[in-house]
Amino acid sequence: MNDRGPSCAIFFLLLSGSYISFGNGLQKELLRLEKDLLNLDADFVNLRKDFILERINSGSLIETLNHTIYQCTDNCKGTALQEKADGYVKIIVTDKSATSGFSDRLNFLILQRFVQAEKSNRRALENKLLATEKKYTELTMKVENYTTFKDKQNARNSSCKNIYLASINPTSGEYKLWTPTGQEFYVFCDFYNGHGYTFVSREGLNILKSLSDIYTDRSHVIVRHLQKDGIQKDVEIAPHSAFRYRYPLSFQLSKADGFTIPVNAALKPYIYLGFLPESYARRKSTQGYQAAGEDITFTNCDANPSSYLAFFANPYNRLPNNLYKICCMSTVVDAWIKKATDTPSFRYLPQTYFLEFEMGMGGCGGYVSRESFPMVSGAAIGFRFDA
């Protein structure tokens, strides 16, 4: 059997070098792998000892049985009787049946049972060895996969989707991404089974030139708001069911092409979430959006084309427009706050992801900004990607 010690040492070096820059979840997994590899190394050492002891015991017992069966003393050494005895023992140990020529049937059965027990013990050890080697191979492949994940992560990922596809067991958390021009920024990748959501940090908005790389789905977004007591809450926001297929959500960065410009545009950079374009929203018609699967509907009373929710980085800490002081809280524009549910703690965003915000919903739909909600510190938008 080959010595596994050097192989284990090599993989320990791989482990120690590969988990330094991983997320907390990957680090824990790699530490568990290292412990398993240490246990496997101990298994291999024990197996080697078992085989050595087995050989020693086998040789000793065969020699004893040889003398017991044939009662060979010093007087028979070198005689035909000794030669015959040695030949029979050799035949039996190599698993060839040869009962003729034995005068002592009982002693033969003892030797036969010993040989069978020796074979059974050897098979058990061999099975244990095969199982251990299989586990060892699986673990080393897993380590190699994690190393591959690290290499891909260092290959300047441009999206949470890339990170998801490159990982074995993706963990929600903060990751570093790079723009096509090589600038780095941070996002929070919120992973689910087969899809996820990307939240861009306040600093990231100062670097990004486009949102196109961070989403693949325009059917809905997750909006997460932070209460002043530290609790975070989520709500899914989508187009009103009457417009879902005609007008998917519009995602824009520091602009509102085809839509109404937000009141606090001076707090740019900002993310613009548009529901209905001006061409339609100027009508005195039924309009709205959807929050938590429920249509939030109003009738535009004066053809004001506002139909959006915007999130502002406000890097210079400018004061917001005072419109919120005079207009126009309503059940339409606060529904997405009221319908939000508690976010699981492991999905909590760092506070640097929560931004100033405002929502405008035409004439008679209402207008609010972050200041309209005394218990809310900010909001963040998560863009869906499918893997």
XYZ file of C-alpha atoms in Angstrom, residues 79-356:
278
model
C 13.307 -35.311 6.277
C 10.577 -36.107 3.766
C 7.989 -35.600 6.504
C 9.079 -31.979 7.050
C 9.086 -31.312 3.304
C 5.605 -32.793 2.993
C 4.307 -30.680 5.887
C 5.683 -27.455 4.446
C 4.115 -28.273 1.094
C 0.639 -28.816 2.542
C 0.730 -25.581 4.555
C 1.788 -23.702 1.448
C -1.089 -25.182 -0.571
C -3.713 -24.370 2.065
C -2.562 -20.776 2.627
C -2.831 -20.128 -1.121
C -6.487 -21.299 -0.933
C -6.112 -24.676 -2.655
C -8.032 -27.528 -1.096
C -5.873 -30.532 -0.301
C -7.126 -32.708 2.488
C -5.516 -35.986 1.509
C -2.409 -36.981 3.370
C -3.440 -35.520 6.714
C -3.670 -37.959 9.520
C -5.114 -35.386 11.924
C -8.451 -34.109 10.543
C -9.089 -31.812 13.513
C -5.817 -29.958 13.090
C -6.535 -29.536 9.390
C -9.918 -27.921 10.161
C -8.234 -25.539 12.569
C -5.795 -24.467 9.891
C -8.573 -24.197 7.299
C -10.634 -21.929 9.547
C -7.619 -19.789 10.192
C -7.053 -19.344 6.464
C -10.719 -18.400 5.944
C -10.591 -15.897 8.794
C -7.401 -14.428 7.370
C -9.045 -14.005 3.946
C -12.160 -12.402 5.504
C -10.038 -9.990 7.504
C -8.063 -9.071 4.426
C -11.252 -8.445 2.431
C -12.616 -6.188 5.190
C -9.394 -4.201 5.232
C -9.381 -3.934 1.449
C -13.007 -2.706 1.443
C -12.161 -0.131 4.079
C -9.197 0.964 2.014
C -11.325 1.320 -1.140
C -13.965 3.348 0.733
C -11.318 5.579 2.277
C -9.574 6.128 -1.044
C -12.924 6.990 -2.673
C -13.676 9.543 0.039
C -10.156 10.912 -0.262
C -10.595 11.335 -4.032
C -13.969 13.052 -3.594
C -12.535 15.485 -1.080
C -9.517 16.318 -3.195
C -11.793 16.949 -6.180
C -13.908 19.229 -4.013
C -10.810 21.142 -2.956
C -9.810 21.493 -6.604
C -13.298 22.795 -7.400
C -12.993 25.402 -4.647
C -9.604 26.376 -6.005
C -11.175 26.712 -9.452
C -13.892 28.875 -7.903
C -11.242 31.121 -6.370
C -9.436 31.395 -9.708
C -12.671 32.329 -11.456
C -13.501 34.794 -8.705
C -10.108 36.404 -9.197
C -10.801 36.564 -12.941
C -12.668 39.819 -12.353
C -16.311 38.840 -12.244
C -18.703 41.368 -13.702
C -21.903 40.066 -12.107
C -23.413 38.022 -9.286
C -24.542 35.573 -11.951
C -20.909 34.808 -12.821
C -20.139 34.169 -9.152
C -23.185 31.916 -8.817
C -22.215 29.828 -11.849
C -18.592 29.522 -10.707
C -19.405 28.280 -7.216
C -20.434 24.930 -5.780
C -22.545 26.197 -2.914
C -22.974 29.962 -3.341
C -23.387 31.967 -0.159
C -25.314 35.229 -0.025
C -23.043 38.104 0.894
C -20.935 41.019 -0.262
C -18.693 40.460 -3.301
C -16.310 42.503 -5.386
C -17.115 43.053 -9.074
C -15.262 44.842 -11.861
C -16.490 47.125 -14.616
C -15.366 46.507 -18.233
C -12.754 49.245 -17.709
C -11.274 47.480 -14.681
C -12.786 49.532 -11.847
C -13.808 47.550 -8.799
C -16.989 48.011 -6.780
C -19.008 46.068 -4.229
C -22.401 44.438 -4.508
C -24.487 42.190 -2.304
C -25.349 38.937 -4.088
C -28.524 37.436 -2.641
C -28.539 33.822 -3.878
C -31.524 31.508 -4.209
C -31.959 28.195 -6.021
C -31.284 28.896 -9.700
C -31.538 32.664 -9.412
C -30.667 35.602 -7.214
C -30.725 39.371 -6.737
C -27.981 41.978 -7.034
C -27.913 44.991 -4.727
C -25.447 47.756 -5.604
C -23.686 49.648 -2.827
C -23.826 53.436 -2.576
C -20.171 53.646 -3.606
C -20.830 51.266 -6.502
C -23.334 53.694 -8.000
C -20.534 56.256 -8.253
C -18.544 53.809 -10.415
C -21.146 52.006 -12.529
C -21.879 53.315 -16.008
C -24.612 50.807 -16.821
C -26.939 48.368 -15.060
C -27.117 45.910 -17.957
C -24.611 43.411 -16.516
C -26.354 42.925 -13.176
C -29.797 41.661 -14.209
C -31.399 39.253 -16.669
C -35.070 39.636 -15.670
C -37.279 42.742 -15.848
C -40.470 41.141 -14.530
C -39.918 42.265 -10.928
C -37.414 43.514 -8.355
C -36.940 43.133 -4.610
C -37.036 46.395 -2.657
C -35.586 46.139 0.833
C -35.972 48.948 3.318
C -34.155 49.568 6.593
C -36.071 50.662 9.655
C -34.417 52.879 12.236
C -34.614 50.014 14.733
C -32.296 48.009 12.475
C -34.923 45.634 11.075
C -34.845 45.054 7.308
C -37.945 44.231 5.264
C -38.514 42.974 1.713
C -41.251 43.433 -0.838
C -41.483 42.248 -4.421
C -42.420 45.052 -6.818
C -43.654 44.430 -10.366
C -45.684 46.125 -13.098
C -49.431 46.361 -12.585
C -51.028 43.165 -13.954
C -52.827 45.209 -16.635
C -49.451 46.303 -18.090
C -47.136 43.393 -17.232
C -46.541 42.216 -20.792
C -46.826 45.552 -22.559
C -44.575 47.533 -20.225
C -41.923 45.553 -18.347
C -39.961 47.425 -15.704
C -37.442 50.009 -16.937
C -34.025 50.088 -15.226
C -31.916 53.211 -15.805
C -28.878 54.754 -14.187
C -28.990 58.518 -13.482
C -31.460 59.112 -16.306
C -35.144 58.606 -17.102
C -35.365 58.280 -20.884
C -39.039 58.056 -21.886
C -40.162 58.598 -18.296
C -40.614 61.482 -15.868
C -37.396 62.782 -14.296
C -37.420 62.366 -10.486
C -37.853 65.408 -8.259
C -34.530 64.768 -6.494
C -32.461 64.140 -9.619
C -29.777 66.470 -8.177
C -28.934 63.750 -5.638
C -27.440 61.611 -8.421
C -26.167 59.082 -9.161
C -29.491 57.324 -8.864
C -31.238 54.146 -9.941
C -34.490 54.752 -11.767
C -37.253 52.143 -11.709
C -39.888 53.103 -14.271
C -43.378 51.590 -14.450
C -45.319 53.355 -17.215
C -43.637 55.556 -19.847
C -44.778 59.137 -20.300
C -46.486 58.247 -23.578
C -49.004 56.179 -21.655
C -48.918 57.762 -18.183
C -50.112 61.142 -19.563
C -53.542 59.653 -19.965
C -56.307 60.103 -17.426
C -56.585 56.382 -16.980
C -56.207 53.529 -14.528
C -52.543 53.142 -13.585
C -50.372 51.770 -10.782
C -47.921 48.999 -9.921
C -47.854 45.740 -8.015
C -46.500 45.164 -4.480
C -46.249 41.720 -2.843
C -48.380 40.242 -5.630
C -51.230 42.748 -5.215
C -52.179 45.402 -7.759
C -51.955 48.921 -6.343
C -54.327 50.895 -8.535
C -55.332 54.548 -8.932
C -56.931 56.741 -11.575
C -54.714 59.505 -12.943
C -56.814 62.606 -12.391
C -54.719 65.281 -14.122
C -52.493 63.449 -16.656
C -49.329 63.925 -14.567
C -47.092 61.231 -16.137
C -45.096 60.291 -13.038
C -44.813 56.500 -12.642
C -41.558 55.560 -10.948
C -39.536 54.705 -7.859
C -35.995 56.155 -7.645
C -33.037 55.493 -5.329
C -30.385 58.181 -4.753
C -26.762 57.743 -3.664
C -26.539 61.434 -2.660
C -22.714 61.361 -2.276
C -22.571 65.042 -1.237
C -25.308 64.726 1.403
C -27.494 67.357 -0.193
C -30.859 68.181 1.297
C -33.825 66.670 -0.560
C -36.519 68.683 -2.255
C -39.218 69.920 0.133
C -42.096 68.613 -1.967
C -42.653 65.791 0.531
C -43.701 68.393 3.125
C -46.718 69.506 1.126
C -47.558 66.520 -1.064
C -48.800 63.801 -1.256
C -48.862 60.730 1.010
C -51.441 58.142 -0.057
C -52.240 54.435 0.209
C -50.782 54.044 -3.306
C -47.288 55.316 -2.595
C -46.887 53.794 0.875
C -48.212 50.329 -0.031
C -44.754 48.931 -0.826
C -43.548 49.922 2.645
C -46.586 48.547 4.469
C -46.666 45.248 2.577
C -42.979 44.453 3.162
C -42.139 41.444 5.356
C -39.137 40.728 7.570
C -35.917 39.843 5.784
C -34.098 36.699 7.050
C -31.104 37.883 9.068
C -28.566 36.021 6.895
C -29.719 38.149 3.951
C -29.286 41.453 5.760
C -27.525 44.155 3.736
C -24.748 46.353 5.113
C -26.073 49.845 5.803
C -24.014 51.272 2.914
C -26.558 49.740 0.522
C -29.532 51.755 1.737
C -30.269 54.926 -0.234
C -32.527 57.953 -0.249
